Every structure is written in structure tokens, then in C-alpha cells.
PDB file of C-alpha atoms in Angstrom:
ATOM      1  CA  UNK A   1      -2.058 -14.972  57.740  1.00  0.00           C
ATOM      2  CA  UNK A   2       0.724 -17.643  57.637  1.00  0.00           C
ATOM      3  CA  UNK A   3       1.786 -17.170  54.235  1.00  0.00           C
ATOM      4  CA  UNK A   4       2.078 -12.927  55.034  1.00  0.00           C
ATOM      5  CA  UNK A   5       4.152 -13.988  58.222  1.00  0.00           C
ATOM      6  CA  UNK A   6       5.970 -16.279  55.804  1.00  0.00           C
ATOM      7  CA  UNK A   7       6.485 -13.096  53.355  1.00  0.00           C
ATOM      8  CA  UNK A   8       7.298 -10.556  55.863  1.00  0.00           C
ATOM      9  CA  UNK A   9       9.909 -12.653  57.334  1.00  0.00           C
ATOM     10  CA  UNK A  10      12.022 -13.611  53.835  1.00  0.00           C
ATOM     11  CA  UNK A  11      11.443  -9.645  53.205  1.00  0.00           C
ATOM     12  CA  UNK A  12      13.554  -9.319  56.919  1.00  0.00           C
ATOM     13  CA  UNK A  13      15.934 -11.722  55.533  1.00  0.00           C
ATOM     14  CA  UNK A  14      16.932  -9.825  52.439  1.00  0.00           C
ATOM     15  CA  UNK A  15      16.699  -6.257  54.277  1.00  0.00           C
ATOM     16  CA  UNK A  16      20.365  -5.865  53.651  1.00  0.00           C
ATOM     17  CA  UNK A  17      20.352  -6.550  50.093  1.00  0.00           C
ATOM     18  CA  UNK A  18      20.005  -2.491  49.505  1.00  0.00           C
ATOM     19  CA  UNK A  19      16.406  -2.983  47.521  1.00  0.00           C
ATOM     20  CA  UNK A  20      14.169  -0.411  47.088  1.00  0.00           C
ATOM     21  CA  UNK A  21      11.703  -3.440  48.089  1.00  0.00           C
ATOM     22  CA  UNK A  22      12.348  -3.221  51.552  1.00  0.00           C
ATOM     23  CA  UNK A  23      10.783   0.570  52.754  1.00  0.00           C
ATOM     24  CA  UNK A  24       8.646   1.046  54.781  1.00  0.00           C
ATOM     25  CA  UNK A  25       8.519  -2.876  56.238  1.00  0.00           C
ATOM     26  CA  UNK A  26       6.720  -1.933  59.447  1.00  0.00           C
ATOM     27  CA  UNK A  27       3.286  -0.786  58.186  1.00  0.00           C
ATOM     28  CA  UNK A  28       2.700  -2.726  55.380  1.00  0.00           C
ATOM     29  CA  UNK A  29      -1.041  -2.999  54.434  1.00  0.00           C
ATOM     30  CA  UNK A  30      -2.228  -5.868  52.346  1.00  0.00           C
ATOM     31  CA  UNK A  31      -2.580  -4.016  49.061  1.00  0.00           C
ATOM     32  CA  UNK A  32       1.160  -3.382  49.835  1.00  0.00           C
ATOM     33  CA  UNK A  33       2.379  -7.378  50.550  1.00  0.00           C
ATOM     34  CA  UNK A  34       0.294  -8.322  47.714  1.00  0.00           C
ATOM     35  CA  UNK A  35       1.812  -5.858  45.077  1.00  0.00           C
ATOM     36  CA  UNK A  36       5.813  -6.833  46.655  1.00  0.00           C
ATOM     37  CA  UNK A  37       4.871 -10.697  46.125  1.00  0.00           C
ATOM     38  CA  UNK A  38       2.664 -10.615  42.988  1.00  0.00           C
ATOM     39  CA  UNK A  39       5.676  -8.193  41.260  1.00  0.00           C
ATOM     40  CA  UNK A  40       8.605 -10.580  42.443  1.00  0.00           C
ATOM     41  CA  UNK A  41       6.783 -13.231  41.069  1.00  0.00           C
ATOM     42  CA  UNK A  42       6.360 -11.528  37.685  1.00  0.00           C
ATOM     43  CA  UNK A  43      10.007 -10.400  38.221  1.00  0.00           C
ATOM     44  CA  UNK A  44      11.493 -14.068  38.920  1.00  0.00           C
ATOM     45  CA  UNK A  45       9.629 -15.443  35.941  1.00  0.00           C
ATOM     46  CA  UNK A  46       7.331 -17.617  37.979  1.00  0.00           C
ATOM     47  CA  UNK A  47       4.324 -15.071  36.759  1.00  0.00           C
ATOM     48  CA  UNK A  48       5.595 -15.071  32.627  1.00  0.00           C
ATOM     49  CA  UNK A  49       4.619 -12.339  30.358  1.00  0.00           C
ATOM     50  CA  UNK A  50       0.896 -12.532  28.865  1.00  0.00           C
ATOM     51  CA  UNK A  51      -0.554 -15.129  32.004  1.00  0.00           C
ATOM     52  CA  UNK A  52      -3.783 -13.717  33.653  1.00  0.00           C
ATOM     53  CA  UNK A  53      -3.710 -12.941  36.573  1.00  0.00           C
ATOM     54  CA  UNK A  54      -6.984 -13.865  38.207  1.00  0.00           C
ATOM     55  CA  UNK A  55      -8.368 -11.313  41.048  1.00  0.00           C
ATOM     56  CA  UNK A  56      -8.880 -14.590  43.252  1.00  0.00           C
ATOM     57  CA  UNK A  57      -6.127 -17.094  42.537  1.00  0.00           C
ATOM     58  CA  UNK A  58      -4.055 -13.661  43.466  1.00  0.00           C
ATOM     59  CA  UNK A  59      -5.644 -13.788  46.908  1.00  0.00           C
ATOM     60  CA  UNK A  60      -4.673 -16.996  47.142  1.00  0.00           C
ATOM     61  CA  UNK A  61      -1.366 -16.730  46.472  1.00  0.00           C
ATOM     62  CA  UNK A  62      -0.910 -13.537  48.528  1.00  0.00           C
ATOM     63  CA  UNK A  63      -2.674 -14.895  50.900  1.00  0.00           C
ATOM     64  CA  UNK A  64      -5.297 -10.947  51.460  1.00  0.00           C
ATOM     65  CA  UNK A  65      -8.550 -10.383  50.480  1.00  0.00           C
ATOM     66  CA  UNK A  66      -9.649  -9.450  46.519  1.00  0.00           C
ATOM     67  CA  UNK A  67     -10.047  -6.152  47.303  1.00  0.00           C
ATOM     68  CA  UNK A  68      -6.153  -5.436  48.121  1.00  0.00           C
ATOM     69  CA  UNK A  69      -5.540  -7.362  44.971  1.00  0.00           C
ATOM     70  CA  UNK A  70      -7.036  -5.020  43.118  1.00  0.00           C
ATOM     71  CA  UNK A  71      -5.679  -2.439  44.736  1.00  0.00           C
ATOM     72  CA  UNK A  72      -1.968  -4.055  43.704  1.00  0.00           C
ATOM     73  CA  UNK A  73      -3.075  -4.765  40.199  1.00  0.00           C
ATOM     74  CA  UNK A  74      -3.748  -1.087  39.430  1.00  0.00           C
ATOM     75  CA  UNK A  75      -0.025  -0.203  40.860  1.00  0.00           C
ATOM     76  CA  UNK A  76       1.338  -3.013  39.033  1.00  0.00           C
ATOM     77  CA  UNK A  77      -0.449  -1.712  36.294  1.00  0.00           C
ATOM     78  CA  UNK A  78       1.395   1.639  36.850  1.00  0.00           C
ATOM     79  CA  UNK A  79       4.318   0.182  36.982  1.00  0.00           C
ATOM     80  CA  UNK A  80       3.747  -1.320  33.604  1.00  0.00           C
ATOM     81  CA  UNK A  81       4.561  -5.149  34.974  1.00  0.00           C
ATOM     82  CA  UNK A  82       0.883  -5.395  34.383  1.00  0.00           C
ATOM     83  CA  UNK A  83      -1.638  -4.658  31.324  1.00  0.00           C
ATOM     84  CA  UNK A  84      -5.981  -4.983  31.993  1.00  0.00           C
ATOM     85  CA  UNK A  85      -8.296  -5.464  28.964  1.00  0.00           C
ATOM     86  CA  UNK A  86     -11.871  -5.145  29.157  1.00  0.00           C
ATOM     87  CA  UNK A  87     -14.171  -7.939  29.361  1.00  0.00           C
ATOM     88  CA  UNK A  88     -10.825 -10.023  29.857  1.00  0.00           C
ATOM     89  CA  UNK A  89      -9.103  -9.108  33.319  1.00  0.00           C
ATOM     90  CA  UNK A  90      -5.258  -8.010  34.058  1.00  0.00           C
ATOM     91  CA  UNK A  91      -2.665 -10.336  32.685  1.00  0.00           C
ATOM     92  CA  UNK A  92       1.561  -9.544  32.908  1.00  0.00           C
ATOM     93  CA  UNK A  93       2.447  -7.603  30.534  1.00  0.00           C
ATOM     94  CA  UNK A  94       4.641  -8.763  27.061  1.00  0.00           C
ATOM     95  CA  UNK A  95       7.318  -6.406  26.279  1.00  0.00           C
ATOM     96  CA  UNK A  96       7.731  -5.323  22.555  1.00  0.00           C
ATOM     97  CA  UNK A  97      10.912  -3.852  21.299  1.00  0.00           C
ATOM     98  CA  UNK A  98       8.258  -0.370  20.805  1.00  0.00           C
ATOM     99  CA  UNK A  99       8.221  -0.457  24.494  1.00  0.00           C
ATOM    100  CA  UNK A 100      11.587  -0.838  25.383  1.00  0.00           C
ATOM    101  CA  UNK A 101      12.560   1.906  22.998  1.00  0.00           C
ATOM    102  CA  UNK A 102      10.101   4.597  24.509  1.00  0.00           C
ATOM    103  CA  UNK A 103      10.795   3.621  28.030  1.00  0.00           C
ATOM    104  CA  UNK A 104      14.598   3.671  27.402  1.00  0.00           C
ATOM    105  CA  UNK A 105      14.395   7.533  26.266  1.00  0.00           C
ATOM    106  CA  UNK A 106      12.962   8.218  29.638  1.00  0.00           C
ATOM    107  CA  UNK A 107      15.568   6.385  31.355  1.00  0.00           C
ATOM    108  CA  UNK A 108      17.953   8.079  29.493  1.00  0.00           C
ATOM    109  CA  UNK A 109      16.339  12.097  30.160  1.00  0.00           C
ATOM    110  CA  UNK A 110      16.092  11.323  33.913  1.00  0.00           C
ATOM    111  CA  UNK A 111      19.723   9.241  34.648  1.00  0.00           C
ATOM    112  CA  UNK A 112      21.086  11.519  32.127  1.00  0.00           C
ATOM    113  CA  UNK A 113      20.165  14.510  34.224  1.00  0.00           C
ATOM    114  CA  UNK A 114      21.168  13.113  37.740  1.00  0.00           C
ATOM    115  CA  UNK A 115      24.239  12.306  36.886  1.00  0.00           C
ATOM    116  CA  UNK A 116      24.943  15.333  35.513  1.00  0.00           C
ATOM    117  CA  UNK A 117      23.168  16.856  39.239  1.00  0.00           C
ATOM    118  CA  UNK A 118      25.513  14.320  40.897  1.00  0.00           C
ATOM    119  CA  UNK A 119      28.684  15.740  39.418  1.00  0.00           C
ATOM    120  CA  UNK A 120      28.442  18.664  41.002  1.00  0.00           C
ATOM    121  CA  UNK A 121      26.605  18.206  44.502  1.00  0.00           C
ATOM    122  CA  UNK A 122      27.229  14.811  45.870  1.00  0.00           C
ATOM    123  CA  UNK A 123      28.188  14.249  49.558  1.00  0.00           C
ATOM    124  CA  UNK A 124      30.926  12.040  50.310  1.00  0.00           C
ATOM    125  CA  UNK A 125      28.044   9.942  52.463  1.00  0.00           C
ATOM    126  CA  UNK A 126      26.174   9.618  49.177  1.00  0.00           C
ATOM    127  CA  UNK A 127      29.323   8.605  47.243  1.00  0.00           C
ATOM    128  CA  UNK A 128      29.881   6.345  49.684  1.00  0.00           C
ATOM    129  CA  UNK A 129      27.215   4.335  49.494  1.00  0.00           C
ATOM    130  CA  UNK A 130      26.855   4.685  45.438  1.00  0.00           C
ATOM    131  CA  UNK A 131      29.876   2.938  45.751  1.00  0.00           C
ATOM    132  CA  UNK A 132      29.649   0.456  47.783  1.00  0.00           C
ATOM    133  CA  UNK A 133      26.240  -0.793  45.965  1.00  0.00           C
ATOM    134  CA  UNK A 134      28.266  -0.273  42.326  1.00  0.00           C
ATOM    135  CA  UNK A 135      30.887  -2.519  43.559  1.00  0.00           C
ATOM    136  CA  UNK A 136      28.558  -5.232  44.766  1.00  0.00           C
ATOM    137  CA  UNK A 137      26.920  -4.758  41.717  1.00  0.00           C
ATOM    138  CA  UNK A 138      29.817  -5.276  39.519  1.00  0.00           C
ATOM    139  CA  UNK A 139      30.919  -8.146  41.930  1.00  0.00           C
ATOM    140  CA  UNK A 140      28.597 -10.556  43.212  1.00  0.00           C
ATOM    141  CA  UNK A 141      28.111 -13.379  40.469  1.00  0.00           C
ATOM    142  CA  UNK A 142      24.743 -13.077  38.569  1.00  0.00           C
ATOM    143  CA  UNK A 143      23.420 -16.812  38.680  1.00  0.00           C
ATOM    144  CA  UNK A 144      20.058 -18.210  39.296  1.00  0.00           C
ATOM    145  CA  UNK A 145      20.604 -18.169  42.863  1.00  0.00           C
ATOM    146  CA  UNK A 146      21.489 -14.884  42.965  1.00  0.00           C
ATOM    147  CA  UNK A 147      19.444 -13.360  40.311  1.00  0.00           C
ATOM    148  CA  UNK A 148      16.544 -12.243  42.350  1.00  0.00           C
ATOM    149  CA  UNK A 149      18.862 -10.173  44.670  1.00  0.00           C
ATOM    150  CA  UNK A 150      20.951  -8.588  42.091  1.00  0.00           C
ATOM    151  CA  UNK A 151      17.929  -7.052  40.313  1.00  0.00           C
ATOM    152  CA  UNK A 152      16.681  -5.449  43.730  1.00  0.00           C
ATOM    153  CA  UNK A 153      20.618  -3.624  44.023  1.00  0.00           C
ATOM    154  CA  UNK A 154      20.433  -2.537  40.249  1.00  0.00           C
ATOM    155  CA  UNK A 155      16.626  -1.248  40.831  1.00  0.00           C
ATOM    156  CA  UNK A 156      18.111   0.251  44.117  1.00  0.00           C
ATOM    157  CA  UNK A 157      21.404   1.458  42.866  1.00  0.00           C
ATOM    158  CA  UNK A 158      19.969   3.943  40.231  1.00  0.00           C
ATOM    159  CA  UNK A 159      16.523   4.562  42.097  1.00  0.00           C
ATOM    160  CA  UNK A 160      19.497   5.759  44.890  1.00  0.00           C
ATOM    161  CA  UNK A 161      21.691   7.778  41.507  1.00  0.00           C
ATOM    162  CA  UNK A 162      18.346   9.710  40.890  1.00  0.00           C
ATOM    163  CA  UNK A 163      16.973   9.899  44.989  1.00  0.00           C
ATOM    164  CA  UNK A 164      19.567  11.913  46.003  1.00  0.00           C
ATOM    165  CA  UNK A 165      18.770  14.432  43.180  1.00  0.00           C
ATOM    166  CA  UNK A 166      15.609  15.353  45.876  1.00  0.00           C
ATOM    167  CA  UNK A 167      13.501  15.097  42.937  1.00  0.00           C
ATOM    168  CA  UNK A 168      10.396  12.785  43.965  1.00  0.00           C
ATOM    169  CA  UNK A 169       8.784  13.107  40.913  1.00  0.00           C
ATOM    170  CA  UNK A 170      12.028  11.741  38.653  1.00  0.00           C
ATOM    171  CA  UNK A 171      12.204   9.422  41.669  1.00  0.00           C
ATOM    172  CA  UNK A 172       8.866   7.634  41.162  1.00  0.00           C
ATOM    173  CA  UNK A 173       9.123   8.060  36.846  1.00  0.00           C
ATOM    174  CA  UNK A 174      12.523   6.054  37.547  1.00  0.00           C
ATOM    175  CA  UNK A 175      11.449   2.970  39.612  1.00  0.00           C
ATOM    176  CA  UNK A 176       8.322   2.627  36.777  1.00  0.00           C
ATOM    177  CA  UNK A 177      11.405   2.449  34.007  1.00  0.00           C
ATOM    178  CA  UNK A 178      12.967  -0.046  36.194  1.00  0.00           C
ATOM    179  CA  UNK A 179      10.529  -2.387  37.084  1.00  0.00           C
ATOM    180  CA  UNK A 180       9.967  -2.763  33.727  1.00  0.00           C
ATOM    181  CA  UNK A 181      13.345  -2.966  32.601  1.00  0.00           C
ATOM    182  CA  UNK A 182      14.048  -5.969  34.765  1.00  0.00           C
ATOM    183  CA  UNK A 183      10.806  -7.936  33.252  1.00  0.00           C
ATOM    184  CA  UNK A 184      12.417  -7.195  30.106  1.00  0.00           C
ATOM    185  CA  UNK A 185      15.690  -8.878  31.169  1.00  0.00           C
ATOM    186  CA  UNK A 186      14.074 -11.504  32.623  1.00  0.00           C
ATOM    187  CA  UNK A 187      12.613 -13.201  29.286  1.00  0.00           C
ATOM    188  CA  UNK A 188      15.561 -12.688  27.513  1.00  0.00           C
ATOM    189  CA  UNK A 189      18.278 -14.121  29.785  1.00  0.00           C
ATOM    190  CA  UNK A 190      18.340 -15.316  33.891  1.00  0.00           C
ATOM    191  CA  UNK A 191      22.444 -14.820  33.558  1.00  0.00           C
ATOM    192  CA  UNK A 192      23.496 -12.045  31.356  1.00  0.00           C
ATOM    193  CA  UNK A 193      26.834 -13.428  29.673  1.00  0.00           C
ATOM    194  CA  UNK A 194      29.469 -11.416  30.801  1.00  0.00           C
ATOM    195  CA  UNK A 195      33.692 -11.512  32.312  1.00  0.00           C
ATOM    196  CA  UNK A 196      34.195 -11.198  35.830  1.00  0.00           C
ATOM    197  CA  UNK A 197      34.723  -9.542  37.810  1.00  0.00           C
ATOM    198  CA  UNK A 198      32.787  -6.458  36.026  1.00  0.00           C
ATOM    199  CA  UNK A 199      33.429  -3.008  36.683  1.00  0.00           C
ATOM    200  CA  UNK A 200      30.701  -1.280  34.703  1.00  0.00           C
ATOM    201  CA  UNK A 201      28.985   0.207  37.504  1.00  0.00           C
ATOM    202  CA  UNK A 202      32.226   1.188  39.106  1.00  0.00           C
ATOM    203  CA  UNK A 203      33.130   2.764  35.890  1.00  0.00           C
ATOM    204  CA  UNK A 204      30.256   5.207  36.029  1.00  0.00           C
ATOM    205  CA  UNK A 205      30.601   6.003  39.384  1.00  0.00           C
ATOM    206  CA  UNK A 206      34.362   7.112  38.647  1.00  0.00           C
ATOM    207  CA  UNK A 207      33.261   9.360  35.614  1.00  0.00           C
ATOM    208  CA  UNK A 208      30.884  10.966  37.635  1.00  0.00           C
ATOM    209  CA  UNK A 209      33.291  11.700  40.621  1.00  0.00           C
ATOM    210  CA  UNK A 210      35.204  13.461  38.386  1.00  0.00           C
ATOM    211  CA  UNK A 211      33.017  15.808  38.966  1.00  0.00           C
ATOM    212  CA  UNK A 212      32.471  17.028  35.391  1.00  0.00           C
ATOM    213  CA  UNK A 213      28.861  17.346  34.557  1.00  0.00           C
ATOM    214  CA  UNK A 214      29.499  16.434  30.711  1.00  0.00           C
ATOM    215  CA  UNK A 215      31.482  13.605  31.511  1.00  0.00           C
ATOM    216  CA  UNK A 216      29.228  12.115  33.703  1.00  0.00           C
ATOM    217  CA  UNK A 217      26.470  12.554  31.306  1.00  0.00           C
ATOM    218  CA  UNK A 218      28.116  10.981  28.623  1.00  0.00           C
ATOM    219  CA  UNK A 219      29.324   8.017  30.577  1.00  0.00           C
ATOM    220  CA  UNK A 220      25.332   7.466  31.972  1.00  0.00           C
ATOM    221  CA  UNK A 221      23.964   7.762  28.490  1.00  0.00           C
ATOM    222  CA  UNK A 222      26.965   4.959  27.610  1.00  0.00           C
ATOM    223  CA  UNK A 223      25.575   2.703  30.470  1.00  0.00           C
ATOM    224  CA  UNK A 224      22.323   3.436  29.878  1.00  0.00           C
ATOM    225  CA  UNK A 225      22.203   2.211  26.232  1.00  0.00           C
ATOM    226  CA  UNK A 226      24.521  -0.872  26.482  1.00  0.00           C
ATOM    227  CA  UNK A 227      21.855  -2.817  27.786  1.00  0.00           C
ATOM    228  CA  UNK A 228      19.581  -2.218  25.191  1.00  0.00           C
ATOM    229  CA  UNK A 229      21.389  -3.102  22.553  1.00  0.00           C
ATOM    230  CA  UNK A 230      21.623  -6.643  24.206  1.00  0.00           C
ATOM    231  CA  UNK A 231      17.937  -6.358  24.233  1.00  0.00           C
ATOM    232  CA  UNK A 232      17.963  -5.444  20.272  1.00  0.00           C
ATOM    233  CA  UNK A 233      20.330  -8.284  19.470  1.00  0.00           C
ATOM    234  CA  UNK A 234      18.592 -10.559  21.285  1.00  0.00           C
ATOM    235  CA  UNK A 235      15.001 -10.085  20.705  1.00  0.00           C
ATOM    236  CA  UNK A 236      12.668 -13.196  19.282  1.00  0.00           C
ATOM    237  CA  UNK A 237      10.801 -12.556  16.485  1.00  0.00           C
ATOM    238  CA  UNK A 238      11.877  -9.443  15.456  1.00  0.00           C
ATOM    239  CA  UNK A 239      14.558  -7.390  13.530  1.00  0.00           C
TER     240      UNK A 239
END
């Protein structure tokens, strides 16, 4: 129970970061705190790709019952931070370029689309806050220290892009793309090498309060794809 008091109150801490990670913080069962630590961990690298995850040393670590665990393993596993074989148990899944490529084409058809959707309908409360998380985005030096926190705002930035769409079902296709995304990143590079201060983010959210649905498209698909070609370039092991 210490250790979940221990979690709950570093989740309070961060609350302003703009994560996705921090709904619904008041009623929190313990399938939930154990799927929010046991994906950090995977996220942060502590948890590397292909280690088993054991239903028990989980507990442990969560500090909840087995039966939650499993509970967090099969959303992880929906998430595709996590893979299960049988006979052999769930271990954190290892990204292959094959992956990357298929999940990237879904990123693409949904961001693609709310842009596009955000061209035209956007309040000035939801370009507001776009903005505000694009500039700290494009802003705040990505370091170790601050690693952990920038990857909730980029999960939360274009979970936000796509949320205000009032599409759940993009909504929830989006945050799997992203979750993964961010494991990819993670075993590639903890400080992507790039000039600040950035305005990438800024940049998109400028083409798509121009208000022109192909130009916003266009610049998404851009922003969208930059990333992986990092990912292509700087792949082990393969072409």
C-alpha cells in the first residue's frame, strides 16, 4: 500500500505536465496503477524490449495483487508495449522496422484526417491549448531529466489533435500508435539530436490554423513521417 501511495503521489506531482497519464486519478483501481507504472517503466527503459515480465515480480513492483497484473498485461498487450507467448509468459515487446512501418500508416490515416477536421472546426479554446502544449513541446529541452515528461506532452499533444475530433474510436486507435511509438524512440535514442529552440510542433499548428484542410493535411503527413525516417536511418541490424 506504501509503494501505491508512493505512485499516486509522483502521479499528483506531474498532473500539470498535460499527459494523457493523468485521467481519471481519483478512482484508480489496481489493474489501473499497475498498467500506469509497469508502462512507464517499459517507457523509461528500465523494463527493455524482450525482458519477461513475470505475473509476480510485477506484483511486487506494483505493489497489487497478480490478478490486477494480469489484468494490466492484457492492456499493455493492447497497447502493443507488451507481446505473451504460450508456454512462455508476457515479455516487452521488440520493435521491428515491419512494425513501425504498419503502425506509422495508421498514424498517418487518423492525424491525417484530424487535422484536416481541425482546419475547419476548431475553437479558439482548443487552439489555445494546442498551442500552448506545441510550444512547450518545441521548447522545453529533451534531456534525461526531462525525457519522461516530454513523452507524456507529445502522447498528450496529438491524443488532444485527434480528441477534439469527438471521435472515441480514432481516439483510443491513436494512444495504441503512440504508446508504441515512444518505446520505439526509446531504444533508439533518450535525446533526439536536434537545434533549439525547435518549432516543429508550432509549425503544424500554424499550417493548420490556416484553416485550409489540404494544407493542414500535408503539413501532418510532413510531421508525421519525419520521425520515421530517423527511425529508418537509425535502426540496428537492418537496412
Amino acid at each position: 500500500m506504501l509503494q501505491i501511495k508512493r505512485y499516486n503521489s509522483y502521479m499528483k506531482q506531474n498532473e500539470n505536465n498535460g499527459g494523457e497519464w493523468m485521467e481519471e486519478q481519483n478512482f484508480q483501481t489496481a489493474s489501473d496503477i499497475a498498467y500506469r507504472i509497469i508502462s512507464r517503466k517499459i517507457l523509461a527503459g528500465e523494463y527493455p524490449p524482450g525482458m519477461k515480465l513475470s505475473r509476480r515480480k510485477m506484483a511486487e513492483a506494483t505493489g497489487v495483487s497478480v490478478i490486477p497484473v494480469i489484468e494490466a498485461l492484457k492492456k499493455l498487450e493492447e497497447d502493443m508495449l507488451v507481446e505473451s507467448k504460450p508456454q512462455w509468459g508476457s515479455f516487452v515487446t521488440i520493435p521491428t522496422l515491419d512494425k513501425i512501418h504498419q503502425s506509422y500508416q495508421l498514424r498517418e490515416a487518423i492525424e491525417c484526417q484530424s487535422a484536416r477536421y481541425l482546419a475547419e472546426h476548431m475553437t479558439e479554446e482548443q487552439d489555445a491549448e494546442l498551442r500552448r502544449m506545441a510550444t512547450e513541446l518545441d521548447t522545453v529541452p529533451y534531456d534525461a531529466q526531462s525525457a519522461i515528461n516530454t513523452s507524456d506532452t507529445h502522447i498528450a499533444f496529438h491524443t488532444k489533435l485527434t480528441q477534439f475530433t469527438g471521435n472515441p474510436l480514432m481516439v483510443d486507435a491513436l494512444k495504441k500508435i503512440n504508446m508504441f511509438y515512444i518505446l520505439c524512440k526509446a531504444i533508439q535514442t533518450k535525446a533526439p539530436k536536434c537545434e533549439y529552440p525547435r518549432y516543429w510542433h508550432r509549425l503544424l499548428m500554424d499550417r493548420i490554423e490556416s484553416k485550409d484542410c489540404q494544407v493542414a493535411e500535408d503539413a501532418m503527413r510532413i510531421h508525421v513521417y519525419d520521425s520515421l525516417i530517423a527511425i529508418d536511418e537509425s535502426w540496428p541490424g537492418e537496412a
